[in-house]
Coordinates of C-alpha atoms in Angstrom, one line a residue:
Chain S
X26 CA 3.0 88.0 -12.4
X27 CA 6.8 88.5 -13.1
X28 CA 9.3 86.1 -11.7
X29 CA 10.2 88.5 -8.9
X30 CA 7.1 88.0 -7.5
X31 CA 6.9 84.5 -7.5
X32 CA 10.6 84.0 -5.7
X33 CA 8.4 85.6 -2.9
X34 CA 5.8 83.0 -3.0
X35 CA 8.4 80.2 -1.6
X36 CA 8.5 82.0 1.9
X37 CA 4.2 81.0 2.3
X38 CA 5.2 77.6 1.8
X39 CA 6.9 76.8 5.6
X40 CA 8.4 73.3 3.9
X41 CA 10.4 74.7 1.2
X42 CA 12.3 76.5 3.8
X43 CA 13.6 73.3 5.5
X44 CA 16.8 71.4 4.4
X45 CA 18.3 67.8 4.3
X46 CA 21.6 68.0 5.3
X47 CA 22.2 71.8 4.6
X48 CA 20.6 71.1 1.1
X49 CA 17.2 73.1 0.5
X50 CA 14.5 71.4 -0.6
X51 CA 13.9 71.4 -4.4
X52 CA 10.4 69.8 -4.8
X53 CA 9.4 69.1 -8.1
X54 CA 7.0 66.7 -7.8
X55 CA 4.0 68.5 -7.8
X56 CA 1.6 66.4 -9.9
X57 CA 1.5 63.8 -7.3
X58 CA 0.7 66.5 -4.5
X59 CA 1.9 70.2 -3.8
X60 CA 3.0 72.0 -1.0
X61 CA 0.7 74.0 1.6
X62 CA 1.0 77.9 2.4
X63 CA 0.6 78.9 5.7
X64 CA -3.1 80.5 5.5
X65 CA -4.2 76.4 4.3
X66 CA -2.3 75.2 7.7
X67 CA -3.4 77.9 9.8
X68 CA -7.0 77.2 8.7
X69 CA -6.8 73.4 9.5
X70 CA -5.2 74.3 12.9
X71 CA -8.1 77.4 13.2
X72 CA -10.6 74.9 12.5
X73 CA -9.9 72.5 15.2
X74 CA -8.4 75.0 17.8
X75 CA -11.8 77.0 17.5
X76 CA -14.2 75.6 14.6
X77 CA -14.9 72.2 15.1
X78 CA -17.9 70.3 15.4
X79 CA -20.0 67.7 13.2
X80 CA -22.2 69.6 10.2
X81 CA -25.7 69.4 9.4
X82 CA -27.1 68.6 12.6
X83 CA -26.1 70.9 16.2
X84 CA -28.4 73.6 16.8
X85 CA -25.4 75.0 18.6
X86 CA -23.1 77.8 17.6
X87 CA -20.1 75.8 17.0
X88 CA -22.0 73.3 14.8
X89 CA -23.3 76.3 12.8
X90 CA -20.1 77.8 12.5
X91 CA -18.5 74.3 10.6
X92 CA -21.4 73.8 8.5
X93 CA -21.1 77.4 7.4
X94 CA -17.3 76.9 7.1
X95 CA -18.2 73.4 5.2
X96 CA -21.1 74.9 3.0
X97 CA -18.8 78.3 2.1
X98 CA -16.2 76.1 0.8
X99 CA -18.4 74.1 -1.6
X100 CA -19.4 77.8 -3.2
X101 CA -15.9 78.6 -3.6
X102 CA -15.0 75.5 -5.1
X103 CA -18.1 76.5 -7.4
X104 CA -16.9 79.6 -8.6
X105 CA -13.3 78.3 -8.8
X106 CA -14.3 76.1 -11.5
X107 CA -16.8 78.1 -13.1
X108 CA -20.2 76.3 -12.2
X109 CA -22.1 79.6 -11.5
X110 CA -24.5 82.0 -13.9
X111 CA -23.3 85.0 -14.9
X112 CA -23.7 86.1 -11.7
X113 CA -21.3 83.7 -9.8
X114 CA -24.5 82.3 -8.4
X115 CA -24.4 78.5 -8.0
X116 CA -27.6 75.9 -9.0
X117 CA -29.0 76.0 -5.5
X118 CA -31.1 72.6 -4.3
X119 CA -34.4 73.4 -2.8
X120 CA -33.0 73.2 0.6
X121 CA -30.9 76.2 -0.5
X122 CA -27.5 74.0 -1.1
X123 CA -25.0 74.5 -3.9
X124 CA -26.4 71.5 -5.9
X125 CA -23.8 70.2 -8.6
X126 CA -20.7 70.5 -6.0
X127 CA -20.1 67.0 -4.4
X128 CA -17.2 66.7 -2.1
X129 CA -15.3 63.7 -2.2
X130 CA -12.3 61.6 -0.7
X131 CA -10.2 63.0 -3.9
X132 CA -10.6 62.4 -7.9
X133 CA -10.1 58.7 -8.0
X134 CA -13.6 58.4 -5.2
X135 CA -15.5 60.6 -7.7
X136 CA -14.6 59.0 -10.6
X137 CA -15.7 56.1 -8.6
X138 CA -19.4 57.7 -8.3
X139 CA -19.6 58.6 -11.4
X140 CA -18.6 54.8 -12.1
X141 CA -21.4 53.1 -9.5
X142 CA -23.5 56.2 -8.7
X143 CA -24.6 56.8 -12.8
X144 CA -22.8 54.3 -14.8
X145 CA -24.2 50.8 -13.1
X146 CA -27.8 52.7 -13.6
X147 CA -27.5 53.7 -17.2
X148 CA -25.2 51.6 -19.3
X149 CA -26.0 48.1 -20.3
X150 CA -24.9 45.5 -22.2
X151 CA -23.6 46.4 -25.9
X152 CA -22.9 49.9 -24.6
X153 CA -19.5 51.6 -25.7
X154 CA -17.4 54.0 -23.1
X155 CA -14.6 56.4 -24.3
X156 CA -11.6 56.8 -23.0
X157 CA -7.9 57.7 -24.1
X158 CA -4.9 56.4 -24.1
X159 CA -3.6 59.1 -21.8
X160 CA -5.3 58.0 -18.5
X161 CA -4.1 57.8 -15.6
X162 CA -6.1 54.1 -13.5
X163 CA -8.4 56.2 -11.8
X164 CA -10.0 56.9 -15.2
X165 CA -9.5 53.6 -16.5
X166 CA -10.3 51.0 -14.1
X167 CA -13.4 52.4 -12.7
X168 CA -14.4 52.1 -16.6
X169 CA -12.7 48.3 -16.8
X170 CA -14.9 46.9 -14.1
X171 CA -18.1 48.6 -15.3
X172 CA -17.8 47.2 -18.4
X173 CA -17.0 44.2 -17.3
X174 CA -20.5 44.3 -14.6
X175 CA -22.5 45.5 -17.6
X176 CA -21.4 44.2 -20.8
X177 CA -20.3 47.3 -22.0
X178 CA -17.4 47.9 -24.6
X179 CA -14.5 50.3 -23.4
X180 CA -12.6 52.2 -26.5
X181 CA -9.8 54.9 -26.6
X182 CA -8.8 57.5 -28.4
X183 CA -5.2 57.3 -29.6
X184 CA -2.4 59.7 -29.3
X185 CA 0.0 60.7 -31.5
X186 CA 4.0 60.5 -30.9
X187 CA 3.7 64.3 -29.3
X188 CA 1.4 62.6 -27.0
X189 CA -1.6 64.1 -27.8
X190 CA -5.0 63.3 -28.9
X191 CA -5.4 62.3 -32.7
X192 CA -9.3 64.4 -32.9
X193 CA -9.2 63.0 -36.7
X194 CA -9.8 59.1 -35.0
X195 CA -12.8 60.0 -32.8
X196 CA -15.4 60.1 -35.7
X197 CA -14.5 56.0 -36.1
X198 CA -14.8 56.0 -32.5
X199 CA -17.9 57.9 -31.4
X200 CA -21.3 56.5 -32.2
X201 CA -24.6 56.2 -31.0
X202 CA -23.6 53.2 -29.3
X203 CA -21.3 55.5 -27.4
X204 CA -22.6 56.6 -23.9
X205 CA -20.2 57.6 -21.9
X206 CA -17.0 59.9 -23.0
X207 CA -14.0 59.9 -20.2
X208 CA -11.2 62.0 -21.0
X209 CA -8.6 63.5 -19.0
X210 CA -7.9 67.2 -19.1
X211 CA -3.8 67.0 -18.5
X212 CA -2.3 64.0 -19.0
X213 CA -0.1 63.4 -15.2
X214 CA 2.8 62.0 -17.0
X215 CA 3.0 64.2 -20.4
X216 CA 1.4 67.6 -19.5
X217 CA -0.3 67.4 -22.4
X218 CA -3.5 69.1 -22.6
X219 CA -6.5 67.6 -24.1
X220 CA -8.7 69.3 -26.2
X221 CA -12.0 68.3 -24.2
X222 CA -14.2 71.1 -25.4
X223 CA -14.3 69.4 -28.7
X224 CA -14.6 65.9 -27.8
X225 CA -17.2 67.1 -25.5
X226 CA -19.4 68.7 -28.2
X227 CA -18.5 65.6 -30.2
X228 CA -19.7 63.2 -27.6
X229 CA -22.9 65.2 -27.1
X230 CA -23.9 65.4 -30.6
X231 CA -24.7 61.4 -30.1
X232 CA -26.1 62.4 -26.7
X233 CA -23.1 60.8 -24.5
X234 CA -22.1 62.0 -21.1
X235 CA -19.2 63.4 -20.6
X236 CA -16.7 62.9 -17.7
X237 CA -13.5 65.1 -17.6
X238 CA -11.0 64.1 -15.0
X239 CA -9.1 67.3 -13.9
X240 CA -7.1 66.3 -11.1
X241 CA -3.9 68.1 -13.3
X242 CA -6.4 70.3 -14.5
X243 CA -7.7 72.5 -11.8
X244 CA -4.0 73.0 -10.5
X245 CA -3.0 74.3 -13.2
X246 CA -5.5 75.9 -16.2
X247 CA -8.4 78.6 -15.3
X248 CA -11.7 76.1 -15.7
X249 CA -15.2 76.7 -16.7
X250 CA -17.2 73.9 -16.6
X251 CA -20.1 75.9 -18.4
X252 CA -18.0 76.0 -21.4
X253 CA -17.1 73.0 -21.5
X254 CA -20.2 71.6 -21.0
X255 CA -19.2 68.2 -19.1
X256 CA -21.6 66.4 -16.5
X257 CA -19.0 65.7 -14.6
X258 CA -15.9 67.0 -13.5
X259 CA -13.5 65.8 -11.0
X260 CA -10.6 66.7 -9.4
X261 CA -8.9 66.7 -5.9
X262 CA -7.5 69.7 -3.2
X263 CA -4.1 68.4 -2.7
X264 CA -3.0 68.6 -5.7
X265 CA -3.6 72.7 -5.7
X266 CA -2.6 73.9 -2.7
X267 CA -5.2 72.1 -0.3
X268 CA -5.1 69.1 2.3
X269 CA -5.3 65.6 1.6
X270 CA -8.4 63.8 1.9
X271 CA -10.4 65.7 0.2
X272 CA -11.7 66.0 -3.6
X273 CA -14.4 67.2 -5.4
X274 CA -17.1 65.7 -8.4
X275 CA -19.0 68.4 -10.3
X276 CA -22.1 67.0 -11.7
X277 CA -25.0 68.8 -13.2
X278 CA -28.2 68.6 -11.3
X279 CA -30.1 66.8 -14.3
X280 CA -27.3 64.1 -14.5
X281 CA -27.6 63.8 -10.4
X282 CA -31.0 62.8 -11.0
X283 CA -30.5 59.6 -13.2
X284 CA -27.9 58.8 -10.4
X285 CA -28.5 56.2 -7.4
X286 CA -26.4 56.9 -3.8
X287 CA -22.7 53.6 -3.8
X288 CA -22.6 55.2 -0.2
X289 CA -25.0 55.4 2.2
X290 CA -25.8 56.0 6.0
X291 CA -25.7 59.3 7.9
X292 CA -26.2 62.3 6.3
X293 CA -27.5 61.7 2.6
X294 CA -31.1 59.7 3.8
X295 CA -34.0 61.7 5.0
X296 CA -36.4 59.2 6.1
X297 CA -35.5 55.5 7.5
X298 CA -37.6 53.1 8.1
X299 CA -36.9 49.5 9.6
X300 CA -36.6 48.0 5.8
X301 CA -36.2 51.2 3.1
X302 CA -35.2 54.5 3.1
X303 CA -35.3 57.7 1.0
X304 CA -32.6 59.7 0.3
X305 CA -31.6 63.7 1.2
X306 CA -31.4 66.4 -2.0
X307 CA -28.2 67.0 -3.8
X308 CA -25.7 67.4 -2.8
X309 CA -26.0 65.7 0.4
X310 CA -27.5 62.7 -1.2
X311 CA -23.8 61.4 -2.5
X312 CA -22.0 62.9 1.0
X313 CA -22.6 59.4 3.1
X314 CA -20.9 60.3 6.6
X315 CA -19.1 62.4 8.4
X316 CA -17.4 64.4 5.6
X317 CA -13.5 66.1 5.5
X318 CA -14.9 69.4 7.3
X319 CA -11.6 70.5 8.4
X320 CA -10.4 69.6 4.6
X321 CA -13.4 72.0 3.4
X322 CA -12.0 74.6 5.9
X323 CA -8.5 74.3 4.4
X324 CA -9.8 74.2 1.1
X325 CA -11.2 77.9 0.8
X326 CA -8.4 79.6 1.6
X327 CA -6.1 77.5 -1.0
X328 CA -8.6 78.5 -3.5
X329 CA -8.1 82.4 -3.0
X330 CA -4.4 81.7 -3.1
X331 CA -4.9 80.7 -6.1
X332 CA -7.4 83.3 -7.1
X333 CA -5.1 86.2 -6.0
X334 CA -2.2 84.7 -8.4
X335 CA -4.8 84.1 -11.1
X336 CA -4.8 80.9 -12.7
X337 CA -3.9 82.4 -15.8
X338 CA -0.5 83.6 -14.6
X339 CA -0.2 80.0 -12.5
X340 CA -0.3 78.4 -16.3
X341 CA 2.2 80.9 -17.8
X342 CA 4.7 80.4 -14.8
X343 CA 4.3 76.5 -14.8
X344 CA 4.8 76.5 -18.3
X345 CA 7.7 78.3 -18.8
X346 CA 9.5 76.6 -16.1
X347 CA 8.9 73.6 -18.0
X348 CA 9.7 75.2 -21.5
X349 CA 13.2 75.9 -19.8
X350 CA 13.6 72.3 -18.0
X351 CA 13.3 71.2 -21.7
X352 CA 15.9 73.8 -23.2
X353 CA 18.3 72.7 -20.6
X354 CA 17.3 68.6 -20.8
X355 CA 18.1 68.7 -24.5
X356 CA 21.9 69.5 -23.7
X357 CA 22.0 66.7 -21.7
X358 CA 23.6 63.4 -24.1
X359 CA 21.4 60.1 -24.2
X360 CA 18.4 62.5 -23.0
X361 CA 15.0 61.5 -24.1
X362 CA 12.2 63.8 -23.3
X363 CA 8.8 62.4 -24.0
X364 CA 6.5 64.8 -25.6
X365 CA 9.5 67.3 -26.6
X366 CA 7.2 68.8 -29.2
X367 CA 3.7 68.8 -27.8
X368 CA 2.1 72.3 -28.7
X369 CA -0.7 72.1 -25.9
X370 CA 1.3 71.4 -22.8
X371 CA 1.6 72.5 -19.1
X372 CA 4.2 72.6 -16.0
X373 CA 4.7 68.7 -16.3
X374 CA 7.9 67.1 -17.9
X375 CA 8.7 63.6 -18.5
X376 CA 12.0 62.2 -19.6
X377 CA 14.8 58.7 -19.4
X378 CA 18.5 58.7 -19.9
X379 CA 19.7 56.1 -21.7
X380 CA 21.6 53.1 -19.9
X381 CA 20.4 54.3 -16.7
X382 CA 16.5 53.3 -15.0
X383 CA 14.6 56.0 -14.3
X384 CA 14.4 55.0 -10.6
X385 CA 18.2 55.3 -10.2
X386 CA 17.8 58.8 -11.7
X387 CA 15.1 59.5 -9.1
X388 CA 17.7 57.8 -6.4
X389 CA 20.5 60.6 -7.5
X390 CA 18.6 63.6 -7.2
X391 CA 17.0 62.5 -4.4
X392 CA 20.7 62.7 -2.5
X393 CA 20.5 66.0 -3.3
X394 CA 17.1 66.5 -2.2
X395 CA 15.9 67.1 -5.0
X396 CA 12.2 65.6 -5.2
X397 CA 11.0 64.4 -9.1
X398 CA 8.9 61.1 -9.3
X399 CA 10.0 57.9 -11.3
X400 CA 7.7 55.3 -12.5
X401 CA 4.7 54.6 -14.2
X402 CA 2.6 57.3 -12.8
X403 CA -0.2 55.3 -12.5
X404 CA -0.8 54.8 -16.3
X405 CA 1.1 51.5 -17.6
X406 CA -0.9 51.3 -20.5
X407 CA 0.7 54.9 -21.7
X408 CA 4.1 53.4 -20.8
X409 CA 3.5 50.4 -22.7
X410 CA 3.0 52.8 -25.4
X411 CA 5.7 54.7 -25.0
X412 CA 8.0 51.7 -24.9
X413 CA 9.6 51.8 -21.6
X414 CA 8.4 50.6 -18.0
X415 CA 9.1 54.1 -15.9
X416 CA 9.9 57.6 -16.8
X417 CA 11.3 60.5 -14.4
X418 CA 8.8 63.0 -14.7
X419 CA 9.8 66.7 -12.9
X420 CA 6.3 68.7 -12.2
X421 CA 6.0 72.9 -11.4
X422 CA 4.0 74.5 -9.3
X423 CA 3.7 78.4 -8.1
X424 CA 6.5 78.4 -6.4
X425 CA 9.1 76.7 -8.2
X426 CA 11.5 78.5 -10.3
X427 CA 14.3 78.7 -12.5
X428 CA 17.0 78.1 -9.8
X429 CA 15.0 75.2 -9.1
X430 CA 15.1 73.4 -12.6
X431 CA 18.8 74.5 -12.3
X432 CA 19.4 72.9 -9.0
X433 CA 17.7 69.5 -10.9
X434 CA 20.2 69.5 -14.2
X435 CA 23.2 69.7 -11.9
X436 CA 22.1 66.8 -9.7
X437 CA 21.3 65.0 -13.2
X438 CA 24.7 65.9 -15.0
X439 CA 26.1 63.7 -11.9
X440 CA 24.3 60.8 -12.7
X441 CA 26.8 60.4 -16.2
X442 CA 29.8 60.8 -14.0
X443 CA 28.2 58.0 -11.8
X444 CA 27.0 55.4 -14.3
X445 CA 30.2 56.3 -16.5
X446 CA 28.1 57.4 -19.7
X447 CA 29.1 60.0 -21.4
Chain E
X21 CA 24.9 54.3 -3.2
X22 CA 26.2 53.2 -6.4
X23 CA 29.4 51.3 -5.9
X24 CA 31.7 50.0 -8.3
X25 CA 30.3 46.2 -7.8
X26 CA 26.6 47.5 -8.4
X27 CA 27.9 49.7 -11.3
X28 CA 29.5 46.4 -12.5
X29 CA 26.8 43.9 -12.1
X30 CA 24.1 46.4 -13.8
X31 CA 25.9 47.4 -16.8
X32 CA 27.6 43.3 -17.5
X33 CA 25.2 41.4 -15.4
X34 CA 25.8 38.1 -14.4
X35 CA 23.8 34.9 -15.9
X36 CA 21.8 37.6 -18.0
X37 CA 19.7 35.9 -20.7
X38 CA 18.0 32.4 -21.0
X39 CA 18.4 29.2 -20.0
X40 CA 18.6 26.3 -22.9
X41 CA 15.7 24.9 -23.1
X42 CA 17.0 21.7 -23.9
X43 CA 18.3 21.0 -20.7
X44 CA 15.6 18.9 -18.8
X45 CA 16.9 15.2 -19.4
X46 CA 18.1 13.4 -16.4
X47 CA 15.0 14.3 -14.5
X48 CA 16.6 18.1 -14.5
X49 CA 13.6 20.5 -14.2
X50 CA 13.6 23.8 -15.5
X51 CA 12.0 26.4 -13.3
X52 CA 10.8 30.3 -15.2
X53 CA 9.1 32.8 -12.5
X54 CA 8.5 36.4 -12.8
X55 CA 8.2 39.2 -10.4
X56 CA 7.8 42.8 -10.7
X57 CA 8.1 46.1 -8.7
X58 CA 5.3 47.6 -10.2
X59 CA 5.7 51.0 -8.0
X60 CA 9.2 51.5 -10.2
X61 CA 8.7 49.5 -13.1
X62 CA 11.5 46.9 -12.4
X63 CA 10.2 43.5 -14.3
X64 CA 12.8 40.8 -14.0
X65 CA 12.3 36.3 -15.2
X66 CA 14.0 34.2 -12.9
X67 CA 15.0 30.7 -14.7
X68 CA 16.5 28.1 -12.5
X69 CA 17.3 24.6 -13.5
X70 CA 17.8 22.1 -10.6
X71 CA 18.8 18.3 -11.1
X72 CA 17.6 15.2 -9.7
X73 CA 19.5 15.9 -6.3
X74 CA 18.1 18.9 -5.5
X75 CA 21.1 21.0 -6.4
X76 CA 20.5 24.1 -8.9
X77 CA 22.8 23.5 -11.7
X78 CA 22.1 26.9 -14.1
X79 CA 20.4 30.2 -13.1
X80 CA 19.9 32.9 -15.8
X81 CA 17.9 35.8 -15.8
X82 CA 16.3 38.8 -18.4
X83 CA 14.9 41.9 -17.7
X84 CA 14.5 45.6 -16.9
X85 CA 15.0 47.4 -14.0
X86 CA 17.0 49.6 -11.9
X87 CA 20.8 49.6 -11.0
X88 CA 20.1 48.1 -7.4
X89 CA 17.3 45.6 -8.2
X90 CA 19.7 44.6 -11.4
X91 CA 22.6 43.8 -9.5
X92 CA 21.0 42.0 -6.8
X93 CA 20.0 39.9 -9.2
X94 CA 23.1 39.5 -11.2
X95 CA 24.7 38.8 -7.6
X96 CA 22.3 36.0 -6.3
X97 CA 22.4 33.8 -9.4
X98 CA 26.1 34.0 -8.6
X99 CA 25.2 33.3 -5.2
X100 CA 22.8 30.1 -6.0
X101 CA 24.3 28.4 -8.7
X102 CA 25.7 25.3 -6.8
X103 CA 24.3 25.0 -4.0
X104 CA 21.2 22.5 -2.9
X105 CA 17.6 24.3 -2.9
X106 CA 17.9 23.6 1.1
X107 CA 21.1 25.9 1.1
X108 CA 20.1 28.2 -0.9
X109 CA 16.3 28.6 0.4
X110 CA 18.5 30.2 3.7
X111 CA 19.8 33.4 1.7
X112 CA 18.0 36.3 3.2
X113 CA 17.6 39.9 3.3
X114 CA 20.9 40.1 5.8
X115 CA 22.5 38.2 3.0
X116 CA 21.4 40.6 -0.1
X117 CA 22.6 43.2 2.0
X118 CA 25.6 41.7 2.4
X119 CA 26.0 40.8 -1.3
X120 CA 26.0 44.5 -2.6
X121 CA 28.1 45.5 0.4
X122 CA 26.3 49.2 0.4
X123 CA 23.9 50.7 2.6
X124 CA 20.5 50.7 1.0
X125 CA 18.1 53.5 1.6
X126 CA 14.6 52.8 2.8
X127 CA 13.1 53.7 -0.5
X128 CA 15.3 51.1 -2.4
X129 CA 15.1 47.7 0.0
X130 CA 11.9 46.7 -2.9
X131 CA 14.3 47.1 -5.4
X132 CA 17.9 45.3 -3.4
X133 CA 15.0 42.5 -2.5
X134 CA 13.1 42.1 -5.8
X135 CA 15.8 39.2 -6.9
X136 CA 15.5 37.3 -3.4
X137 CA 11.7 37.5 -3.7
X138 CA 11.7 36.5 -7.4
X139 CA 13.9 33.6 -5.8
X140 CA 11.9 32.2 -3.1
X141 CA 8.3 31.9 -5.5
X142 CA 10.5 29.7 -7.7
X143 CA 11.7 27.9 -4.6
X144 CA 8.0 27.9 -3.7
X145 CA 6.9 26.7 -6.9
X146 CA 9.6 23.3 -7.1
X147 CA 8.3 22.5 -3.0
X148 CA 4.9 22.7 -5.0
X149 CA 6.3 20.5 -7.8
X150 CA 8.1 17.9 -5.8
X151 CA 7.1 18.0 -2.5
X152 CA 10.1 16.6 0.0

């Protein structure tokens, strides 16, 4: 996919076409959601213009036509991240359902059910969890508070000063008092990527399951879940092209079956009585409720999006726009890039100026409208490791380009004139 | 955005730093309270020392944070120091406004307001202390 191409790609995106005061938008602030091509907003208008109605349970065309659409979508998402056989076929339930695909409200929810649904039923007290330094909460706290219910022990692998995982430290870490292994795929303030296939394989060789939390992941790296051999995977639709509201927890059938329901009601029971229940197969079993049809509607077509640019060629682009955000920060003064030298990285960039908060460089590019993120980025304990409180973090996605990290160095040479730092 | 008194009050902030903590004879108390922003990572410690009568006779304060939140800061312990806890307990947003003398954008009043609220828990905290 050469650059030409991908100037194209800003015209699918109807939002990157409007402007603030005659100022175009630059959005670079991708890793806390991205932008939505037209086919993803035309489907969610489709859907309720001519598709809608409740799943599961009409006997009428329209209802037949949303559960298809709802259904369809939980295959693509299968094949998008590689939980098929050889033939792209799914594990199908005995009620002919892709099994192992549970849709969600978004990552942090399923890291929530992998939390309550498996964790409260299989760890107890002495128990040790894994976990790194590079998480972002909704990998963390879920963890916190399950150890704290159970008596469990939570540990993390460190990082080193390119902010990535020290591998040499996990054989003090893993044991066979080690059950559970949680481990980001892309950390959302570094970009670094972790090398999960490996811890993975370490973590099962004491027989602990594994947990990867791919929320940067899936946007941005082709994923195979059969290679890596997790039991769970998680990750959420608006951060690759999809609507809000709507995530996604892969877990393997066998692990579904040492897992209780945390939600329950409509939908996921088969038979109720006045005092006990039994629950529906997987997936339906963890799908309490109404769920996000029109989100599962929206969702297909943002996968083949992503399919026709081929997530190979979304890693390349993402990555060289950040290789040249970095070649450009460096001849910046008082710069500090975090990460600079990180050998397994992505479209993610974070960086400070010295003498001036992170916020207030967010504030001055922001008059420009241009769109970067300052802050923690939901991860204090990797600031408190990094030494500071907030970093400005600039994140690619398909359509940015090089005009775009252009566009962000100019507004940030201002901010020196402004604060009077040279 | 980022005047000349903002610039000014974040790079050489006023009553930056801490308090003596020797001061508390006389029945002078000496109040510390923090507050954060934790969606931008401004952390700021209020110390205020107020005397027998009520009046607040030192205010110092340490801390990281943005330009905006920094300055508002810098400008309220100008603001309080001197005045009676009645007095100053009337300082409001309008006020803070007022104090940095720019227009704040609606992603910034946390950070213009941080001080004020870091203000009122100590405020808060003495009424707790001494009741009137």
């Amino acid at each position: 996919m050469t650059m030409f191409q991908i100037e194209e790609l800003k015209n699918d995106f109807p939002i990157l076409l409007s402007k603030t005061n005659d100022k175009p938008l630059v959005y670079l602030d991708n890793a806390a959601t991205s932008q939505k091509p037209e086919c993803v907003i035309k489907a969610t208008e489709r859907f309720y213009t001519s598709e809608n109605a409740n799943v599961h349970r009409g006997v009428y065309a329209l209802s037949q036509i949303a559960t298809e659409l709802y259904e369809s979508a939980r295959l693509s998402v299968a094949r998008f991240i590689g939980a098929v056989d050889d033939d792209q076929q799914p594990l199908y339930s005995e009620d002919g359902d892709v099994a192992e695909i549970i849709f969600t409200r978004g990552t942090t929810e399923s890291i929530n059910l992998a939390a309550y649904g498996w964790g409260d039923a299989n760890i107890s007290e002495g128990n040790e969890i894994l976990v790194s330094m590079l998480e972002h909460h909704s990998n963390l706290v879920p963890w916190q508070e399950l150890c704290k219910r159970k008596g469990a022990i939570l540990k993390f692998i460190p990082i080193d000063a390119n902010g990535e995982i020290m591998l040499d430290k996990l054989d003090d870490l893993i044991s066979d008092r080690t059950k559970l292994v949680a481990v980001t795929m892309i950390s959302n303030a570094l970009g670094t990527i972790t090398p999960v296939k490996e811890i993975i394989r370490r973590a099962k060789e004491v027989g602990a399951v594994t947990l990867v939390d791919g929320a940067q992941a899936a946007p941005h790296v082709p994923v195979d879940v059969r290679d890596l051999d997790c039991d769970f995977f998680a990750f959420s639709a608006h951060k690759l092209l999809g609507p809000t509201g709507l995530g996604v927890l892969f877990c393997k059938q066998k692990i579904q079956e040492k897992m209780n329901p945390f939600m329950f009601g409509g939908n996921m029971i088969r038979e109720v009585n006045l005092y006990d229940s039994t629950w529906n197969s997987s997936p339906h079993k963890f799908e309490a409720g109404t769920p996000n049809i029109a989100g599962a509607a929206a969702l297909t077509p943002a996968i083949e999006y992503l399919n026709n640019l081929g997530m190979e060629n979304v890693f390349n682009h993402c990555k060289e726009l950040r290789n040249y955000a970095v070649t450009r920060l460096r001849n910046l003064p008082k710069i500090q890039i975090y990460a600079e030298r990180a050998k397994n990285v992505c479209g993610i960039v974070s960086f400070n100026i010295e003498g001036v908060h992170a916020h207030d460089i967010a504030s001055v590019l922001a008059e420009d409208n241009v769109a970067i993120r300052a802050g923690h980025h939901c991860a204090q304990p990797l600031m408190n490791l990094l030494g500071t409180s907030a970093t400005a973090r600039m994140s690619f996605y398909v359509y940015n380009t090089r005009a775009d990290v252009d566009a962000a160095i100019s507004s940030l040479e201002k901010i020196y004139k402004i604060f009077k730092i040279s | 955005m980022y005047a000349e008194n903002i610039l000014h009050h974040f790079k050489e902030p006023h009553h930056f730093g801490h308090l003596s903590p020797a001061r508390g004879a006389d029945g002078e108390r000496l109040f510390k309270v923090k507050e954060s922003n934790p969606l931008c990572g401004d952390k700021y410690e209020l110390e205020i020392l107020i005397d027998k009568y009520g009046l607040i006779k030192d205010a110092s304060f340490t801390g990281e944070g943005c330009a905006i939140s920094k300055a508002a800061l810098s400008m309220l312990t100008d603001e309080i120091i001197g005045k009676s806890l009645d007095e100053a307990s009337q300082i409001d947003d309008k006020k803070v406004y007022e104090l940095l003398g720019v227009e704040i954008s609606a992603g910034r009043t946390k950070c213009a307001l941080l001080g004020l609220k870091t203000f009122k828990k100590a405020i808060k905290e003495s009424d707790e202390e001494n009741p009137l």
